[in-house]
Amino acid sequence: MSETGNNDADVIIIGAGPAGMLAALLLARHGLSSHIVERRRKIAETPRAHAVNGKTIEISSTAGIPAEEIYVAGMPVRRGGMVNFWSTLSGTYLGGLPYERQDDAVLELAPYRLVNISQPRFEAILENHVTANPGISLSRGMQCTGFSQDDRGVTAIVQSGEGREETLKGDYLIAADGAGSPLRRQMGIEMEGPDALQHFMTIHFHADLSELIGDKPGILHWIMEPTAAAALISYDDGQNWVLMHNCPPDGEDPALYDEVRCRGLVAAALGRNDVEFTIHTIDPWVMTAQVAVQYRKHRAFLVGDAAHRFPPAGGLGLNTGVGDAQNLAWKLAAVKKGVAGPVLLDSYEAERKPVAETNSAQSLENAMRMIELIGFLLGPDPENMQTHFDTICQHAESSTELAGAIAAQKLHFDSLRLQIGYSYGGHDDTALGIDDYRPQFRIGDCLPHCAVNHKQATLPLIELVQSGHFTLLLRDNQEVPPISDERLDIMRDGIDFTGNWSEQLAAWDDNLAALLVRPDGHIAAHFLAGSVSEKNVSAAIARVLANQ
């Protein structure tokens, strides 16, 4: 654990969700201690998010969590690789689409593929690593009731369910306390965007639905029958389910949804009354598309759902929060260690807020695209929509119009460029489809994937460069320059690692001799042959740390 003076930790983190726990693990990797405060006494059992993309797995790997540990706990591709559309689950199959990129082809573009894993299982993995890390403390059953800050640090007041109050001190505070974020409200930070797009009642239940699904397994099953419309989400072992039922704004009172009514909603979606199932929880949920106006108030930072709230369409919420944690962790460490001044922390909002705004807009567009499909299936006449829908179902196997309407949902479930290709370089990539990820070596881009051999092991180059320092990557035809800078690691292709990285870089721009890579794997500077000197490299590092 690093020195914290009179502080309880370098960083106080409020919230033990994926963003909060990964922030702690990444801070520990950079040598900073943290104290996580979580109001829940244990991990919530409701499945919630399920899509952990390849970028999040890469970030988790750099934080010390083996990718295989996540994959083993997740859903096999054969069960979670599709999105299916049905009248009811025992009725007419309308069509299906692949869910994101879970095939081997994506591994040519990224080191890891997406995995479907319920949020409780993912959080359990994170918590195991958090509690094993000597640089991290975790207090459950504690609520942060407020905090104060000055030029020297932050003071947080936390209270147990029994009323016991404690005072925590740290250099910085990360508010990872969820979509409702009391800390965001205390900071006076507003949210921009619609705050109530749709209202849902979510019903978490267990059932064996394999007989109904047959040879059409999937992670999402959209039920389109007008009298039973819902979304069924499959988790974990295929017997763990959530039904999302759309309800009017004045109808989401849980008191209106007793077990009898909810059992009827589930049975309607299944299309049968003889299927046994057990309901666990019934909770309201409001779909929003909002991003915080600010991400920072002095020494306090918003991360994850506290900073942005997306529609679930596209599975971008959890993963965007993990990207926040990665971006912020190395910057806090650089300032804490005196490598950079506080101005570097201004770049957190400047870099992460545009990513959230893009993802929020896309999630909203995905949700609107589903409305177009619903319009096609139900027709223009409300009085005849059941007849219209039944006619479509009768010709589902041969209807080219139906196939086209479902195919139009492809981008709803294929957003690889947004998932792993976000950049901090201010580049305009809007001409590319969100499914069109093209690895590039532009400043601000994430270092493109390249599998390399290092110390008798094969690993992604992007993980090799995330050691906590900046990294100067040299092509195999370049001499190692005499640079002495404690902020820098120098690695040359052919000496420190082997692979085809030099060929990749040359194919993009044969004039480049080296790249400077930030501690989070994003490209900070280009160097031509003859320009790789201590003066130029140190100046490039200084520009990044000065947020220039």
Coordinates of N, CA and C in Angstrom, one line a residue, residues 330-537:
W330 N -4.9 6.1 -14.1 CA -3.5 6.4 -14.3 C -3.2 7.9 -14.1
K331 N -4.2 8.7 -14.4 CA -4.0 10.2 -14.2 C -4.0 10.6 -12.7
L332 N -4.8 10.0 -11.9 CA -4.8 10.2 -10.5 C -3.4 9.8 -9.9
A333 N -2.9 8.6 -10.4 CA -1.6 8.1 -9.9 C -0.5 9.1 -10.3
A334 N -0.6 9.6 -11.6 CA 0.5 10.5 -12.0 C 0.5 11.8 -11.2
V335 N -0.7 12.3 -10.8 CA -0.7 13.5 -10.0 C -0.3 13.3 -8.6
K336 N -0.8 12.2 -8.0 CA -0.4 11.8 -6.7 C 1.1 11.6 -6.5
K337 N 1.7 11.0 -7.5 CA 3.2 10.8 -7.4 C 4.0 12.0 -7.8
G338 N 3.4 13.1 -8.2 CA 4.1 14.3 -8.6 C 4.6 14.3 -10.0
V339 N 4.2 13.3 -10.8 CA 4.7 13.2 -12.2 C 4.0 14.2 -13.0
A340 N 2.8 14.6 -12.6 CA 2.0 15.6 -13.4 C 1.3 16.5 -12.4
G341 N 0.9 17.7 -12.9 CA 0.2 18.6 -12.1 C -1.3 18.3 -12.2
P342 N -2.1 19.0 -11.3 CA -3.6 18.7 -11.3 C -4.3 19.0 -12.6
V343 N -3.7 19.8 -13.5 CA -4.3 20.1 -14.8 C -4.5 18.9 -15.6
L344 N -3.7 17.8 -15.4 CA -3.9 16.6 -16.1 C -5.3 16.0 -15.9
L345 N -5.8 16.2 -14.7 CA -7.1 15.6 -14.3 C -8.3 16.3 -15.1
D346 N -8.0 17.5 -15.7 CA -9.1 18.1 -16.5 C -9.3 17.3 -17.8
S347 N -8.3 16.5 -18.2 CA -8.5 15.7 -19.4 C -9.4 14.5 -19.2
Y348 N -9.7 14.2 -18.0 CA -10.6 13.0 -17.8 C -12.0 13.3 -18.4
E349 N -12.6 14.5 -18.0 CA -13.9 14.8 -18.6 C -13.8 15.1 -20.1
A350 N -12.7 15.8 -20.5 CA -12.5 16.1 -21.9 C -12.5 14.9 -22.8
E351 N -11.9 13.8 -22.3 CA -11.8 12.6 -23.1 C -12.9 11.6 -22.9
R352 N -13.5 11.5 -21.7 CA -14.5 10.5 -21.5 C -15.9 11.0 -21.8
K353 N -16.2 12.3 -21.6 CA -17.6 12.7 -21.8 C -18.0 12.6 -23.3
P354 N -17.1 12.9 -24.3 CA -17.6 12.6 -25.6 C -17.9 11.2 -25.9
V355 N -17.1 10.3 -25.3 CA -17.4 8.8 -25.5 C -18.8 8.5 -25.0
A356 N -19.1 9.0 -23.8 CA -20.4 8.8 -23.2 C -21.5 9.4 -24.1
E357 N -21.3 10.6 -24.6 CA -22.3 11.2 -25.4 C -22.6 10.4 -26.7
T358 N -21.5 9.9 -27.3 CA -21.7 9.1 -28.5 C -22.4 7.8 -28.2
N359 N -22.1 7.2 -27.1 CA -22.7 5.9 -26.7 C -24.2 6.1 -26.3
S360 N -24.4 7.2 -25.6 CA -25.8 7.5 -25.2 C -26.7 7.7 -26.4
A361 N -26.1 8.5 -27.4 CA -26.9 8.8 -28.6 C -27.2 7.5 -29.4
Q362 N -26.2 6.6 -29.4 CA -26.3 5.4 -30.2 C -27.3 4.4 -29.5
S363 N -27.2 4.4 -28.1 CA -28.2 3.6 -27.4 C -29.6 4.0 -27.6
L364 N -29.8 5.4 -27.6 CA -31.1 5.9 -27.9 C -31.6 5.6 -29.3
E365 N -30.6 5.7 -30.3 CA -31.0 5.3 -31.7 C -31.4 3.9 -31.8
N366 N -30.7 3.0 -31.0 CA -31.0 1.6 -31.0 C -32.4 1.4 -30.5
A367 N -32.8 2.1 -29.4 CA -34.1 1.9 -28.9 C -35.2 2.4 -29.9
M368 N -34.9 3.5 -30.6 CA -35.8 4.0 -31.5 C -36.0 3.1 -32.7
R369 N -34.9 2.4 -33.1 CA -34.9 1.5 -34.2 C -35.8 0.3 -33.9
M370 N -35.9 -0.1 -32.7 CA -36.8 -1.2 -32.3 C -38.3 -0.7 -32.5
I371 N -38.5 0.6 -32.3 CA -39.9 1.1 -32.5 C -40.3 0.9 -33.9
E372 N -39.3 1.1 -34.8 CA -39.6 0.9 -36.2 C -40.0 -0.5 -36.5
L373 N -39.3 -1.5 -35.9 CA -39.7 -2.9 -36.1 C -41.1 -3.2 -35.6
I374 N -41.4 -2.6 -34.4 CA -42.7 -2.8 -33.8 C -43.8 -2.2 -34.8
G375 N -43.5 -1.1 -35.3 CA -44.4 -0.4 -36.2 C -44.7 -1.3 -37.5
F376 N -43.7 -2.0 -38.0 CA -43.8 -2.9 -39.1 C -44.7 -4.1 -38.7
L377 N -44.4 -4.6 -37.5 CA -45.2 -5.8 -37.1 C -46.6 -5.6 -36.8
L378 N -46.9 -4.4 -36.2 CA -48.3 -4.1 -35.8 C -49.1 -3.3 -36.8
G379 N -48.4 -2.7 -37.8 CA -49.2 -2.0 -38.8 C -49.6 -0.6 -38.4
P380 N -50.2 0.1 -39.4 CA -50.6 1.5 -39.1 C -51.9 1.7 -38.4
D381 N -52.7 0.7 -38.3 CA -54.1 0.8 -37.8 C -54.2 0.1 -36.5
P382 N -54.3 0.9 -35.4 CA -54.4 0.3 -34.0 C -55.5 -0.7 -33.9
E383 N -56.6 -0.5 -34.6 CA -57.8 -1.4 -34.4 C -57.6 -2.7 -35.1
N384 N -56.6 -2.8 -36.0 CA -56.4 -4.1 -36.8 C -55.0 -4.6 -36.5
M385 N -54.3 -4.2 -35.5 CA -52.9 -4.6 -35.4 C -52.8 -6.1 -35.1
Q386 N -53.7 -6.7 -34.3 CA -53.6 -8.1 -34.1 C -53.7 -8.9 -35.4
T387 N -54.7 -8.5 -36.2 CA -54.9 -9.2 -37.5 C -53.6 -9.0 -38.4
H388 N -53.1 -7.8 -38.4 CA -51.9 -7.5 -39.2 C -50.7 -8.4 -38.7
F389 N -50.5 -8.4 -37.4 CA -49.5 -9.2 -36.8 C -49.7 -10.7 -37.1
D390 N -50.9 -11.2 -36.9 CA -51.1 -12.6 -37.2 C -50.8 -13.0 -38.6
T391 N -51.1 -12.1 -39.6 CA -50.9 -12.3 -41.0 C -49.4 -12.4 -41.2
I392 N -48.6 -11.6 -40.6 CA -47.1 -11.6 -40.7 C -46.6 -13.0 -40.2
C393 N -47.2 -13.4 -39.0 CA -46.7 -14.7 -38.4 C -47.0 -15.9 -39.3
Q394 N -48.1 -15.8 -40.0 CA -48.5 -16.9 -40.9 C -47.5 -17.1 -42.0
H395 N -46.9 -16.0 -42.4 CA -45.9 -16.1 -43.6 C -44.5 -15.8 -43.2
A396 N -44.2 -16.0 -41.9 CA -42.9 -15.6 -41.3 C -41.7 -16.2 -42.0
E397 N -41.8 -17.5 -42.4 CA -40.7 -18.2 -43.0 C -40.4 -17.7 -44.4
S398 N -41.4 -17.2 -45.1 CA -41.1 -16.8 -46.5 C -41.1 -15.3 -46.7
S399 N -41.4 -14.5 -45.7 CA -41.6 -13.1 -45.9 C -40.2 -12.4 -46.0
T400 N -39.9 -11.9 -47.2 CA -38.7 -11.1 -47.4 C -38.8 -9.7 -46.7
E401 N -40.0 -9.2 -46.5 CA -40.2 -7.9 -45.8 C -39.9 -8.1 -44.3
L402 N -40.3 -9.2 -43.7 CA -40.0 -9.5 -42.3 C -38.5 -9.6 -42.2
A403 N -37.9 -10.4 -43.0 CA -36.5 -10.6 -42.9 C -35.7 -9.3 -43.0
G404 N -36.2 -8.4 -43.9 CA -35.5 -7.1 -44.1 C -35.7 -6.2 -42.8
A405 N -36.9 -6.3 -42.2 CA -37.2 -5.5 -41.1 C -36.3 -5.9 -39.9
I406 N -36.1 -7.2 -39.8 CA -35.2 -7.7 -38.7 C -33.8 -7.4 -39.0
A407 N -33.4 -7.6 -40.3 CA -32.0 -7.2 -40.6 C -31.7 -5.8 -40.4
A408 N -32.7 -4.9 -40.4 CA -32.5 -3.5 -40.2 C -32.1 -3.2 -38.7
Q409 N -32.2 -4.2 -37.8 CA -31.8 -4.1 -36.4 C -30.4 -4.4 -36.2
K410 N -29.6 -4.8 -37.3 CA -28.3 -5.3 -37.1 C -27.4 -4.4 -36.2
L411 N -27.4 -3.1 -36.5 CA -26.5 -2.2 -35.7 C -26.9 -2.1 -34.3
H412 N -28.1 -2.5 -34.0 CA -28.6 -2.5 -32.6 C -27.7 -3.5 -31.8
F413 N -27.2 -4.5 -32.5 CA -26.5 -5.6 -31.8 C -25.1 -5.8 -32.4
D414 N -24.5 -4.8 -33.1 CA -23.2 -4.9 -33.6 C -22.6 -3.5 -33.6
S415 N -21.9 -3.2 -32.5 CA -21.3 -1.8 -32.3 C -19.8 -1.9 -32.0
L416 N -19.1 -2.7 -32.7 CA -17.7 -3.0 -32.4 C -16.9 -1.7 -32.4
R417 N -17.1 -0.8 -33.3 CA -16.3 0.4 -33.3 C -16.5 1.2 -32.0
L418 N -17.7 1.2 -31.5 CA -18.0 1.9 -30.2 C -17.4 1.2 -29.0
Q419 N -17.5 -0.2 -29.1 CA -17.1 -1.0 -28.0 C -15.6 -1.0 -27.8
I420 N -14.8 -1.0 -28.8 CA -13.4 -1.2 -28.6 C -12.6 -0.1 -29.4
G421 N -13.2 0.7 -30.2 CA -12.5 1.6 -31.1 C -12.6 3.1 -30.7
Y422 N -13.0 3.4 -29.5 CA -13.1 4.8 -29.2 C -11.8 5.5 -29.1
S423 N -11.7 6.7 -29.4 CA -10.4 7.5 -29.5 C -10.5 8.7 -28.7
Y424 N -9.4 9.2 -28.3 CA -9.3 10.5 -27.6 C -8.6 11.5 -28.4
G425 N -8.6 11.3 -29.7 CA -7.9 12.2 -30.6 C -8.8 13.2 -31.3
G426 N -10.1 13.2 -31.0 CA -11.0 14.2 -31.6 C -11.3 13.9 -33.1
H427 N -11.0 12.7 -33.6 CA -11.3 12.3 -35.0 C -12.8 12.2 -35.2
D428 N -13.2 12.6 -36.4 CA -14.6 12.4 -36.8 C -14.7 11.1 -37.6
D429 N -15.3 10.1 -36.9 CA -15.5 8.8 -37.6 C -16.9 8.5 -37.9
T430 N -17.7 9.6 -37.9 CA -19.2 9.4 -38.0 C -19.5 8.8 -39.4
A431 N -18.6 8.9 -40.4 CA -18.9 8.4 -41.7 C -18.8 6.9 -41.7
L432 N -18.2 6.3 -40.7 CA -18.1 4.9 -40.5 C -19.3 4.3 -39.8
G433 N -19.8 3.2 -40.1 CA -20.8 2.5 -39.3 C -20.3 2.1 -37.9
I434 N -21.1 2.0 -37.0 CA -20.7 1.7 -35.6 C -20.1 0.3 -35.6
D435 N -20.5 -0.5 -36.6 CA -19.9 -1.9 -36.7 C -18.6 -2.0 -37.4
D436 N -18.2 -0.8 -37.9 CA -17.0 -0.8 -38.8 C -15.8 -0.3 -38.1
Y437 N -15.1 -1.2 -37.3 CA -13.9 -0.8 -36.6 C -12.7 -1.1 -37.4
R438 N -11.9 0.0 -37.7 CA -10.7 -0.1 -38.5 C -9.5 0.3 -37.6
P439 N -8.7 -0.6 -37.1 CA -7.6 -0.2 -36.3 C -6.7 0.7 -37.0
Q440 N -6.4 1.8 -36.3 CA -5.5 2.8 -36.9 C -4.5 3.3 -35.9
F441 N -3.4 3.9 -36.4 CA -2.4 4.4 -35.5 C -2.4 5.9 -35.3
R442 N -3.6 6.5 -35.3 CA -3.7 7.9 -35.1 C -3.4 8.3 -33.6
I443 N -3.0 9.5 -33.4 CA -2.8 10.0 -32.1 C -4.2 10.1 -31.4
G444 N -4.3 9.5 -30.2 CA -5.5 9.4 -29.5 C -6.2 8.1 -29.6
D445 N -5.9 7.3 -30.6 CA -6.4 6.0 -30.8 C -5.8 5.0 -29.9
C446 N -6.6 3.9 -29.6 CA -6.0 2.8 -28.8 C -5.0 2.1 -29.7
L447 N -3.9 1.7 -29.1 CA -2.9 0.9 -29.9 C -3.6 -0.3 -30.5
P448 N -3.5 -0.4 -31.9 CA -4.1 -1.6 -32.5 C -3.6 -2.9 -32.0
H449 N -4.5 -3.9 -32.0 CA -4.1 -5.2 -31.5 C -3.0 -5.9 -32.3
C450 N -2.1 -6.4 -31.5 CA -1.0 -7.3 -32.1 C -0.6 -8.3 -31.1
A451 N -0.7 -9.5 -31.4 CA -0.2 -10.6 -30.5 C 1.3 -10.7 -30.6
V452 N 2.0 -10.6 -29.5 CA 3.5 -10.7 -29.5 C 4.0 -11.7 -28.5
N453 N 5.2 -12.1 -28.7 CA 5.9 -13.0 -27.8 C 6.8 -12.2 -26.9
H454 N 6.6 -12.4 -25.6 CA 7.4 -11.7 -24.6 C 7.7 -12.6 -23.4
K455 N 9.0 -12.8 -23.2 CA 9.5 -13.7 -22.1 C 8.8 -15.0 -22.1
Q456 N 8.8 -15.6 -23.3 CA 8.3 -17.0 -23.5 C 6.8 -17.1 -23.3
A457 N 6.1 -16.0 -23.4 CA 4.6 -15.9 -23.3 C 4.0 -15.1 -24.5
T458 N 2.8 -15.5 -24.9 CA 2.2 -14.8 -26.0 C 1.1 -13.9 -25.3
L459 N 1.1 -12.6 -25.6 CA 0.1 -11.7 -25.0 C -0.1 -10.6 -26.0
P460 N -1.2 -9.8 -25.8 CA -1.5 -8.7 -26.6 C -0.5 -7.6 -26.3
L461 N 0.0 -6.9 -27.3 CA 1.0 -5.8 -27.1 C 0.4 -4.7 -26.3
I462 N -0.9 -4.5 -26.4 CA -1.6 -3.4 -25.7 C -1.5 -3.6 -24.2
E463 N -1.5 -4.9 -23.8 CA -1.3 -5.1 -22.3 C 0.1 -5.0 -21.9
L464 N 1.0 -5.3 -22.8 CA 2.4 -5.2 -22.4 C 2.8 -3.7 -22.2
V465 N 2.2 -2.8 -22.9 CA 2.5 -1.4 -22.7 C 1.8 -0.7 -21.6
Q466 N 0.9 -1.4 -20.9 CA 0.2 -0.8 -19.8 C 0.8 -1.2 -18.4
S467 N 2.1 -0.8 -18.3 CA 2.9 -1.1 -17.1 C 2.8 0.0 -16.0
G468 N 2.1 1.1 -16.3 CA 2.1 2.2 -15.4 C 2.9 3.4 -15.9
H469 N 3.8 3.2 -16.9 CA 4.6 4.2 -17.4 C 4.1 4.5 -18.9
F470 N 4.6 5.6 -19.4 CA 4.6 5.8 -20.9 C 5.5 4.7 -21.5
T471 N 5.2 4.3 -22.7 CA 6.0 3.4 -23.4 C 6.4 3.9 -24.8
L472 N 7.7 3.9 -25.1 CA 8.2 4.2 -26.4 C 8.4 2.9 -27.2
L473 N 7.5 2.7 -28.2 CA 7.6 1.5 -29.0 C 8.4 1.8 -30.3
L474 N 9.5 1.0 -30.5 CA 10.4 1.2 -31.6 C 10.2 0.1 -32.7
R475 N 10.2 0.5 -33.9 CA 10.2 -0.5 -35.0 C 11.5 -1.3 -34.9
D476 N 11.5 -2.5 -35.6 CA 12.7 -3.4 -35.5 C 13.9 -2.8 -36.2
N477 N 13.7 -1.8 -37.1 CA 14.8 -1.2 -37.8 C 15.4 0.0 -37.2
Q478 N 15.0 0.3 -35.9 CA 15.4 1.5 -35.2 C 16.4 1.2 -34.1
E479 N 17.4 2.0 -33.9 CA 18.3 1.9 -32.8 C 17.6 2.4 -31.5
V480 N 17.9 1.7 -30.4 CA 17.4 2.2 -29.1 C 18.1 3.4 -28.7
P481 N 17.3 4.6 -28.6 CA 18.0 5.8 -28.3 C 18.4 5.9 -26.8
P482 N 19.4 6.7 -26.5 CA 19.9 6.9 -25.1 C 19.0 7.9 -24.4
I483 N 17.9 7.4 -23.9 CA 16.9 8.2 -23.2 C 16.8 7.7 -21.8
S484 N 17.0 8.6 -20.8 CA 16.9 8.3 -19.4 C 15.7 9.1 -18.8
D485 N 14.6 8.5 -18.7 CA 13.4 9.2 -18.2 C 12.6 8.2 -17.3
E486 N 12.5 8.4 -16.0 CA 11.8 7.5 -15.1 C 10.3 7.3 -15.5
R487 N 9.8 8.2 -16.3 CA 8.4 8.1 -16.7 C 8.2 7.2 -17.9
L488 N 9.3 6.6 -18.4 CA 9.2 6.0 -19.7 C 9.8 4.6 -19.7
D489 N 9.1 3.6 -20.3 CA 9.7 2.3 -20.7 C 10.0 2.4 -22.2
I490 N 11.1 1.7 -22.6 CA 11.4 1.7 -24.1 C 11.4 0.2 -24.5
M491 N 10.7 -0.1 -25.6 CA 10.6 -1.4 -26.1 C 10.8 -1.4 -27.6
R492 N 11.6 -2.3 -28.0 CA 11.9 -2.4 -29.5 C 11.5 -3.8 -30.0
D493 N 10.7 -3.7 -31.1 CA 10.3 -5.0 -31.7 C 11.6 -5.7 -32.2
G494 N 11.6 -7.0 -31.9 CA 12.7 -7.9 -32.2 C 13.7 -8.1 -31.0
I495 N 13.6 -7.2 -30.1 CA 14.5 -7.3 -28.9 C 13.6 -7.6 -27.6
D496 N 12.7 -6.7 -27.3 CA 11.9 -6.8 -26.1 C 10.6 -7.6 -26.4
F497 N 10.2 -7.8 -27.6 CA 9.1 -8.6 -28.0 C 9.3 -9.0 -29.4
T498 N 8.6 -10.0 -29.9 CA 8.6 -10.4 -31.3 C 7.2 -10.6 -31.8
G499 N 7.0 -10.2 -33.0 CA 5.7 -10.3 -33.7 C 5.7 -9.6 -35.0
N500 N 4.6 -9.2 -35.5 CA 4.6 -8.5 -36.8 C 4.2 -7.0 -36.6
W501 N 4.5 -6.5 -35.4 CA 4.1 -5.1 -35.1 C 4.7 -4.1 -36.1
S502 N 6.0 -4.3 -36.3 CA 6.7 -3.3 -37.2 C 6.0 -3.3 -38.6
E503 N 5.6 -4.5 -39.1 CA 4.9 -4.6 -40.4 C 3.6 -3.9 -40.3
Q504 N 2.9 -4.0 -39.2 CA 1.6 -3.3 -39.1 C 1.8 -1.8 -39.2
L505 N 2.7 -1.3 -38.4 CA 3.0 0.1 -38.4 C 3.4 0.6 -39.7
A506 N 4.3 -0.1 -40.4 CA 4.8 0.3 -41.7 C 3.7 0.3 -42.7
A507 N 2.8 -0.7 -42.6 CA 1.7 -0.7 -43.6 C 0.8 0.5 -43.4
W508 N 0.7 1.0 -42.2 CA -0.1 2.2 -42.0 C 0.6 3.5 -42.4
D509 N 1.9 3.6 -42.1 CA 2.7 4.7 -42.5 C 4.2 4.3 -42.3
D510 N 4.8 4.0 -43.5 CA 6.2 3.5 -43.5 C 7.2 4.6 -43.0
N511 N 6.8 5.8 -42.8 CA 7.7 6.9 -42.4 C 7.8 6.9 -40.9
L512 N 6.9 6.2 -40.2 CA 7.0 6.2 -38.7 C 8.0 5.3 -38.2
A513 N 8.8 5.7 -37.2 CA 9.8 4.9 -36.6 C 9.5 4.4 -35.2
A514 N 8.6 5.2 -34.6 CA 8.2 4.9 -33.2 C 6.9 5.5 -32.8
L515 N 6.3 5.0 -31.7 CA 5.1 5.6 -31.1 C 5.4 5.8 -29.6
L516 N 4.8 6.8 -29.1 CA 4.7 7.0 -27.7 C 3.3 6.6 -27.2
V517 N 3.2 5.7 -26.3 CA 1.9 5.1 -25.8 C 1.7 5.5 -24.4
R518 N 0.5 6.0 -24.1 CA 0.2 6.4 -22.7 C 0.0 5.1 -21.8
P519 N 0.0 5.3 -20.5 CA -0.2 4.2 -19.6 C -1.5 3.4 -19.8
D520 N -2.5 4.0 -20.5 CA -3.8 3.3 -20.7 C -3.8 2.8 -22.1
G521 N -2.7 2.7 -22.9 CA -2.7 2.1 -24.2 C -3.1 2.9 -25.3
H522 N -3.3 4.2 -25.1 CA -3.7 5.1 -26.2 C -2.5 5.8 -26.7
I523 N -2.4 6.1 -28.0 CA -1.2 6.6 -28.7 C -1.1 8.1 -28.4
A524 N 0.1 8.5 -27.9 CA 0.3 9.9 -27.5 C 1.0 10.7 -28.5
A525 N 1.9 10.1 -29.3 CA 2.8 10.8 -30.2 C 3.4 9.9 -31.2
H526 N 3.7 10.5 -32.4 CA 4.4 9.8 -33.5 C 5.8 10.3 -33.6
F527 N 6.7 9.5 -34.0 CA 8.1 9.9 -34.3 C 8.6 9.3 -35.6
L528 N 9.2 10.2 -36.4 CA 9.8 9.8 -37.7 C 11.2 9.4 -37.4
A529 N 11.8 8.7 -38.3 CA 13.2 8.3 -38.2 C 14.1 9.5 -38.0
G530 N 15.0 9.5 -37.1 CA 15.8 10.7 -36.8 C 15.3 11.6 -35.8
S531 N 14.0 11.5 -35.4 CA 13.4 12.4 -34.5 C 13.2 11.8 -33.1
V532 N 13.7 10.5 -33.0 CA 13.5 9.8 -31.7 C 14.7 10.2 -30.8
S533 N 14.5 11.3 -30.0 CA 15.5 11.7 -29.1 C 15.0 12.0 -27.7
E534 N 15.8 12.1 -26.8 CA 15.4 12.3 -25.4 C 14.6 13.6 -25.3
K535 N 15.1 14.6 -26.0 CA 14.4 15.9 -26.0 C 13.0 15.8 -26.5
N536 N 12.8 15.2 -27.7 CA 11.5 15.1 -28.3 C 10.6 14.2 -27.6
V537 N 11.1 13.1 -27.1 CA 10.2 12.1 -26.4 C 9.7 12.8 -25.0

